[in-house]
Tab-separated table of C-alpha atoms in Angstrom:
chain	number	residue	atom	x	y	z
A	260	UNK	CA	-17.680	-35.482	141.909
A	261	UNK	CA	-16.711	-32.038	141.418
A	262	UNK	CA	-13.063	-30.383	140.452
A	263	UNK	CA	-12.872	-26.716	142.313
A	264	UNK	CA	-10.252	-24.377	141.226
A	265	UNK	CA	-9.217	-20.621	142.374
A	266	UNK	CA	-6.360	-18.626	142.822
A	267	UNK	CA	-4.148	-18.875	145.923
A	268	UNK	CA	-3.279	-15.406	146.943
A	269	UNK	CA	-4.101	-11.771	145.240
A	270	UNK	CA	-2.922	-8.832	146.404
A	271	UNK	CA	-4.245	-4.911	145.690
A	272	UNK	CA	-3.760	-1.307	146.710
A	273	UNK	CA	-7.106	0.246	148.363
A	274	UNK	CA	-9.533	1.489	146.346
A	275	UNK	CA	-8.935	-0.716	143.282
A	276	UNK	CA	-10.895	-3.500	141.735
A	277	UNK	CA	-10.201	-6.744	142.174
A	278	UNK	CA	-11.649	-10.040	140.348
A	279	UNK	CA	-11.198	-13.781	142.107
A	280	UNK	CA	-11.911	-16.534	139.125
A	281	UNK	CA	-13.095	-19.514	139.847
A	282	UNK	CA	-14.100	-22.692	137.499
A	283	UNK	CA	-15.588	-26.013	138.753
A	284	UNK	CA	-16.653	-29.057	136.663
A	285	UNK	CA	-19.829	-30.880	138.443
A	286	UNK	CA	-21.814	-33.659	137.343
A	287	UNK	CA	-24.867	-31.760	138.860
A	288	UNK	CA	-25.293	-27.946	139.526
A	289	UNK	CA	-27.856	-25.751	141.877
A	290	UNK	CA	-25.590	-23.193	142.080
A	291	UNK	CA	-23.055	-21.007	142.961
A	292	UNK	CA	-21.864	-19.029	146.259
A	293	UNK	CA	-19.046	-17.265	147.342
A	294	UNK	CA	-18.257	-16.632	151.021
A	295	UNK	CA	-15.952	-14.238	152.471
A	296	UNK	CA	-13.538	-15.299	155.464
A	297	UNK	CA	-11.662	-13.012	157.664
A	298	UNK	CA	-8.359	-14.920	159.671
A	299	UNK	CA	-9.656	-16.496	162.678
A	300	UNK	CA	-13.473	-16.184	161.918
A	301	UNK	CA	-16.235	-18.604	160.560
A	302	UNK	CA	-17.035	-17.967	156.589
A	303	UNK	CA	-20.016	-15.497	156.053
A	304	UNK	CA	-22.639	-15.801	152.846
A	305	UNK	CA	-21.605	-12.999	150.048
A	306	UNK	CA	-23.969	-14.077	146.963
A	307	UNK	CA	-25.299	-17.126	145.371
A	308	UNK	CA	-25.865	-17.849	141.513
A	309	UNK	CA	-28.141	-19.831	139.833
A	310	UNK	CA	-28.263	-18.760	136.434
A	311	UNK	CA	-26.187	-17.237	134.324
A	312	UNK	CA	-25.347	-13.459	134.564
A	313	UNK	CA	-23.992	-10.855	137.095
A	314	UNK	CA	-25.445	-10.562	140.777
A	315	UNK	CA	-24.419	-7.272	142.451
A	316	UNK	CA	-24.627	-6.292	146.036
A	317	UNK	CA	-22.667	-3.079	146.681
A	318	UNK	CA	-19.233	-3.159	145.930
A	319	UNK	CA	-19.170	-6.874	145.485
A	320	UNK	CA	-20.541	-8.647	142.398
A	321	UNK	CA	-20.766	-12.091	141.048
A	322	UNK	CA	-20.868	-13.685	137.521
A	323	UNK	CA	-21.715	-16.968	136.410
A	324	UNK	CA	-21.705	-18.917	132.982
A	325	UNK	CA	-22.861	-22.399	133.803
A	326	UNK	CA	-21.660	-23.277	130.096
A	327	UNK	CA	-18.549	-22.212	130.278
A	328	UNK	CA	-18.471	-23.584	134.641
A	329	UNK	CA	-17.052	-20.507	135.521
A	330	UNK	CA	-17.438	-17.493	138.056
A	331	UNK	CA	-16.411	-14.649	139.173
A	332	UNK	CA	-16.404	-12.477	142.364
A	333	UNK	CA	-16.082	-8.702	141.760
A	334	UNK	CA	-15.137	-6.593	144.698
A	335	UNK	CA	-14.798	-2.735	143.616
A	336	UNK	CA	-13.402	0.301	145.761
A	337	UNK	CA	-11.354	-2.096	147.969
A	338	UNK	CA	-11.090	-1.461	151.281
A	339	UNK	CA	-8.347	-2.422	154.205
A	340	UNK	CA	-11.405	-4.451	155.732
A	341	UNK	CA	-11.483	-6.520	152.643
A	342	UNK	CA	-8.371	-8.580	153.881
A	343	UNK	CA	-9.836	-11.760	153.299
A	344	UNK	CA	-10.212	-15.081	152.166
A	345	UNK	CA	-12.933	-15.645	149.046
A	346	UNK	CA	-14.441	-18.949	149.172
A	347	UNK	CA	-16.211	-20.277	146.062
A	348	UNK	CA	-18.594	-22.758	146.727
A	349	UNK	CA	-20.586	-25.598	144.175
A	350	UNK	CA	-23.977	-26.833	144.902
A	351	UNK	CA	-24.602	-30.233	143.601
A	352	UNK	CA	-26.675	-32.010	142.846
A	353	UNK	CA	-28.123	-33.266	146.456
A	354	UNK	CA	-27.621	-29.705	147.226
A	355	UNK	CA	-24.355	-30.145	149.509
A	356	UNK	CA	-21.893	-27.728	149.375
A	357	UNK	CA	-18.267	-28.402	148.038
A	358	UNK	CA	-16.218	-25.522	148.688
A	359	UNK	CA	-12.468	-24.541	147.103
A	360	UNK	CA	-9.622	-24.425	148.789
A	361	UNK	CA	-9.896	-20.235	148.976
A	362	UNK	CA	-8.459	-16.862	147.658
A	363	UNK	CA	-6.341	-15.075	150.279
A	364	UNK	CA	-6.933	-11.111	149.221
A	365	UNK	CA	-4.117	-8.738	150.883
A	366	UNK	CA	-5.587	-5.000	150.364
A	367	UNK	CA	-2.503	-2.738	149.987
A	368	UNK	CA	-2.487	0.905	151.691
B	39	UNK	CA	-28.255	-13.202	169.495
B	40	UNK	CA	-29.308	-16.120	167.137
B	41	UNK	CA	-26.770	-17.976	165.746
B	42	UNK	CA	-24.819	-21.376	166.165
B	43	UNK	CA	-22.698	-22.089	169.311
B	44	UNK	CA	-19.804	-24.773	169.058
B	45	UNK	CA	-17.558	-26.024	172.014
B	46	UNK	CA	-14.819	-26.191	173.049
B	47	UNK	CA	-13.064	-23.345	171.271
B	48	UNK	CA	-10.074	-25.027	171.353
B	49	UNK	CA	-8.669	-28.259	172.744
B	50	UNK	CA	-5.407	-30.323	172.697
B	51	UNK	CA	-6.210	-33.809	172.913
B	52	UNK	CA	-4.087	-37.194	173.080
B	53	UNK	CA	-3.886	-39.584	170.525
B	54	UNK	CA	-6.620	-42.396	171.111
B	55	UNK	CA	-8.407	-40.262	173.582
B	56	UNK	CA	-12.424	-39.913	172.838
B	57	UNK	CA	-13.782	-36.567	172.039
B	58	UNK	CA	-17.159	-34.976	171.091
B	59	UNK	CA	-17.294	-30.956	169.664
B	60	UNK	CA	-20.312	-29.832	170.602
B	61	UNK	CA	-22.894	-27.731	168.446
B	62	UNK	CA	-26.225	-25.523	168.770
B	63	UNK	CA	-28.171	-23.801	167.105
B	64	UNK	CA	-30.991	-21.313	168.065
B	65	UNK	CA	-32.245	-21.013	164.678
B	66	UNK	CA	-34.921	-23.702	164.167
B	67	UNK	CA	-33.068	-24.615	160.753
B	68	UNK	CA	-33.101	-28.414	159.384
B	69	UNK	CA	-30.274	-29.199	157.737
B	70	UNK	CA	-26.784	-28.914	160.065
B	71	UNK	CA	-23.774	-29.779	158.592
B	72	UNK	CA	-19.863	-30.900	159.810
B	73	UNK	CA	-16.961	-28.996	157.810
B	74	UNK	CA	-13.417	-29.329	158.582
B	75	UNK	CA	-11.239	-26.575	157.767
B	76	UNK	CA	-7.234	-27.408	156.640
B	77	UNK	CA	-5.016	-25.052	154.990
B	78	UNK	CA	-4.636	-25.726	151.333
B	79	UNK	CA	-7.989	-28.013	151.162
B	80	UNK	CA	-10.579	-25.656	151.970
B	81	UNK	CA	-13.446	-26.104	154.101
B	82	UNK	CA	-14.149	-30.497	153.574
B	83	UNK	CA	-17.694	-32.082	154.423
B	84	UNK	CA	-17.401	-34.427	157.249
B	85	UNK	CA	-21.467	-35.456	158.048
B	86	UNK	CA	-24.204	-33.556	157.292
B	87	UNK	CA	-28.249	-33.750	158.464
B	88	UNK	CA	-31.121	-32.670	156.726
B	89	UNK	CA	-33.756	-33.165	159.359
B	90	UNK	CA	-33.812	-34.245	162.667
B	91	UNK	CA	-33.349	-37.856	163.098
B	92	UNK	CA	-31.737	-38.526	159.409
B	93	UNK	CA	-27.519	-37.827	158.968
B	94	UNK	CA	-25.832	-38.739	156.349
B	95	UNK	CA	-21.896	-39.157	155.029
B	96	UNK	CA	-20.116	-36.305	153.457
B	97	UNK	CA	-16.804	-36.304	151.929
B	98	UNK	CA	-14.283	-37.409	154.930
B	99	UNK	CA	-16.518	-38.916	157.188
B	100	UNK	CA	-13.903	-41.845	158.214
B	101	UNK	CA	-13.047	-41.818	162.198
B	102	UNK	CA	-15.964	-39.122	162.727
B	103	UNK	CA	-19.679	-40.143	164.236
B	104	UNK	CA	-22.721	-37.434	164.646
B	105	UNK	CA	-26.067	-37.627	165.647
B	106	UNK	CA	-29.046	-35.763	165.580
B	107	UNK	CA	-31.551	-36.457	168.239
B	108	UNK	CA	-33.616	-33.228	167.743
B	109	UNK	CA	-33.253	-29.943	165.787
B	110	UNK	CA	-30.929	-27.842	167.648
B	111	UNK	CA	-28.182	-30.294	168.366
B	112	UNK	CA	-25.651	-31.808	166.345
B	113	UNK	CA	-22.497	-33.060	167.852
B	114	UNK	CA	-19.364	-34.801	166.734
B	115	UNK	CA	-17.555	-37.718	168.246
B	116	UNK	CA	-14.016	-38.173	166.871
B	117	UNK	CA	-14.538	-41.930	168.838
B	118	UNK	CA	-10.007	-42.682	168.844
B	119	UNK	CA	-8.260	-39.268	167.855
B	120	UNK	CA	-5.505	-39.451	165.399
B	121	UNK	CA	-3.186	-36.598	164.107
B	122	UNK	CA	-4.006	-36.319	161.139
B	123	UNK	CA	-7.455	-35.487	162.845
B	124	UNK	CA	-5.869	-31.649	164.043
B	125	UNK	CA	-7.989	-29.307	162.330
B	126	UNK	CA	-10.405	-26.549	162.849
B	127	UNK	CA	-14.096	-27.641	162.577
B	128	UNK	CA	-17.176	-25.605	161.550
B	129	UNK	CA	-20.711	-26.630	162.132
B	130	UNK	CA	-23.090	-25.478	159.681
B	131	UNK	CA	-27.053	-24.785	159.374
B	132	UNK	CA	-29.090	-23.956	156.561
B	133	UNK	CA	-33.285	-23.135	156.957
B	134	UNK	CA	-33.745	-25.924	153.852
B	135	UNK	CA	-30.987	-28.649	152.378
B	136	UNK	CA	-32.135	-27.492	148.686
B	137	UNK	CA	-32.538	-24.385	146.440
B	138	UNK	CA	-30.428	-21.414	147.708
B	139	UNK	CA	-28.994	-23.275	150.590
B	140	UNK	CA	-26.793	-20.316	152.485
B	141	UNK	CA	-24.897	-21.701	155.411
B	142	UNK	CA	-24.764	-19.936	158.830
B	143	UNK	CA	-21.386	-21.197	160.608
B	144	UNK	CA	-20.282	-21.589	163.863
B	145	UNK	CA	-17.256	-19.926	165.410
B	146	UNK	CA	-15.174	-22.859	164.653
B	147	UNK	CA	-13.212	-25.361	167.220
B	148	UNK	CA	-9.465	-25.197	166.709
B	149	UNK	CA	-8.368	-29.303	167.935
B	150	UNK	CA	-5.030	-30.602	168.113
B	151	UNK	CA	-4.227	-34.337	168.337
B	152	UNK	CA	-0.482	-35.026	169.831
């Protein structure tokens, strides 16, 4: 099985940075996404990691050290749109996603 | 617009009543998944399907049934509804089970079980 673990709740002011952790232990790994979730809405893709390093996409980025099971998601120059929750996802081993339980980001005027 | 359809959007159902959440998808993508959605658990694998035909058990597949008959549909039958059964569901499709396997979700169906 697999052991997902983020932060609850994280709050900013707009225009800072903010980083969501997340660590996972998994007897098999094909990597690592993170999904973004407005209230109300279905999740929506953000990145995926495979091996280790930083992906970035914009103002978002994501790191992963598959030694260490750990990532993180990056999102720079926050925005009032960025109100989210952060989803970080596992892919295992028959390639299923496990998902944790979900970051709920308040962006601060 | 391509994407996944799921009905109802929401529903309040009895306790021991039958009920089956619909779910397309206009994609042509093989693997479609069941999630339910509680707060404080995350997003939980109910069934999955990685081809038309095939479905398999997730994580919390107890009191749940789907089937796949053919590649667009894959509906879930909650067969005697229970409480602890109110949740919002997401149905999920991927282009390939394996490698970079980015989900497309539905719009979710909110259910509540009195």
């Amino acid at each position: 099985g697999q052991n997902i673990d983020q932060p609850t709740e994280m709050t900013a002011t707009e225009g800072a940075i903010v980083q969501i952790n997340c660590t996972y232990q998994t007897s098999g790994f094909n990597g690592l996404f993170w999904y973004q979730q407005h209230a109300g809405e279905a999740p929506t893709f953000l990145s995926y990691n495979v091996l280790d390093g930083l992906e970035e996409k914009g103002r978002f980025s994501s790191f992963l050290s598959r030694s260490k099971g750990y990532s993180y998601l990056l999102l720079k120059e926050l925005q009032m749109k960025d109100s989210a929750s952060y989803l970080c996802a596992l892919s295992t081993g028959d390639y299923k996603l496990s998902f944790g339980a979900g970051t709920t980001v308040t962006v601060r005027a | 617009i391509a994407g996944i359809t799921q009905a109802p959007t929401s529903q309040i159902l009895a306790a021991g009543r039958r009920m089956t959440l619909r779910c397309t998808q206009d994609m042509r993508h093989n693997a479609m998944y069941w999630y339910r959605q509680d707060l404080g658990l995350g997003l939980r694998l109910i069934h999955y399907s990685n081809t038309a035909g095939t479905t398999g058990k997730g994580e919390v597949p107890d009191g749940y049934s789907v089937s796949r008959a053919n590649t667009d549909d894959f509906p879930l039958t909650l067969a005697s509804a229970v409480p602890s059964q109110t949740s919002v569901y997401f149905c999920a499709s991927s282009d390939s089970p394996g490698g970079a396997n980015v989900l497309t979700f539905g719009a979710g169906s909110r259910l509540t079980v009195l």
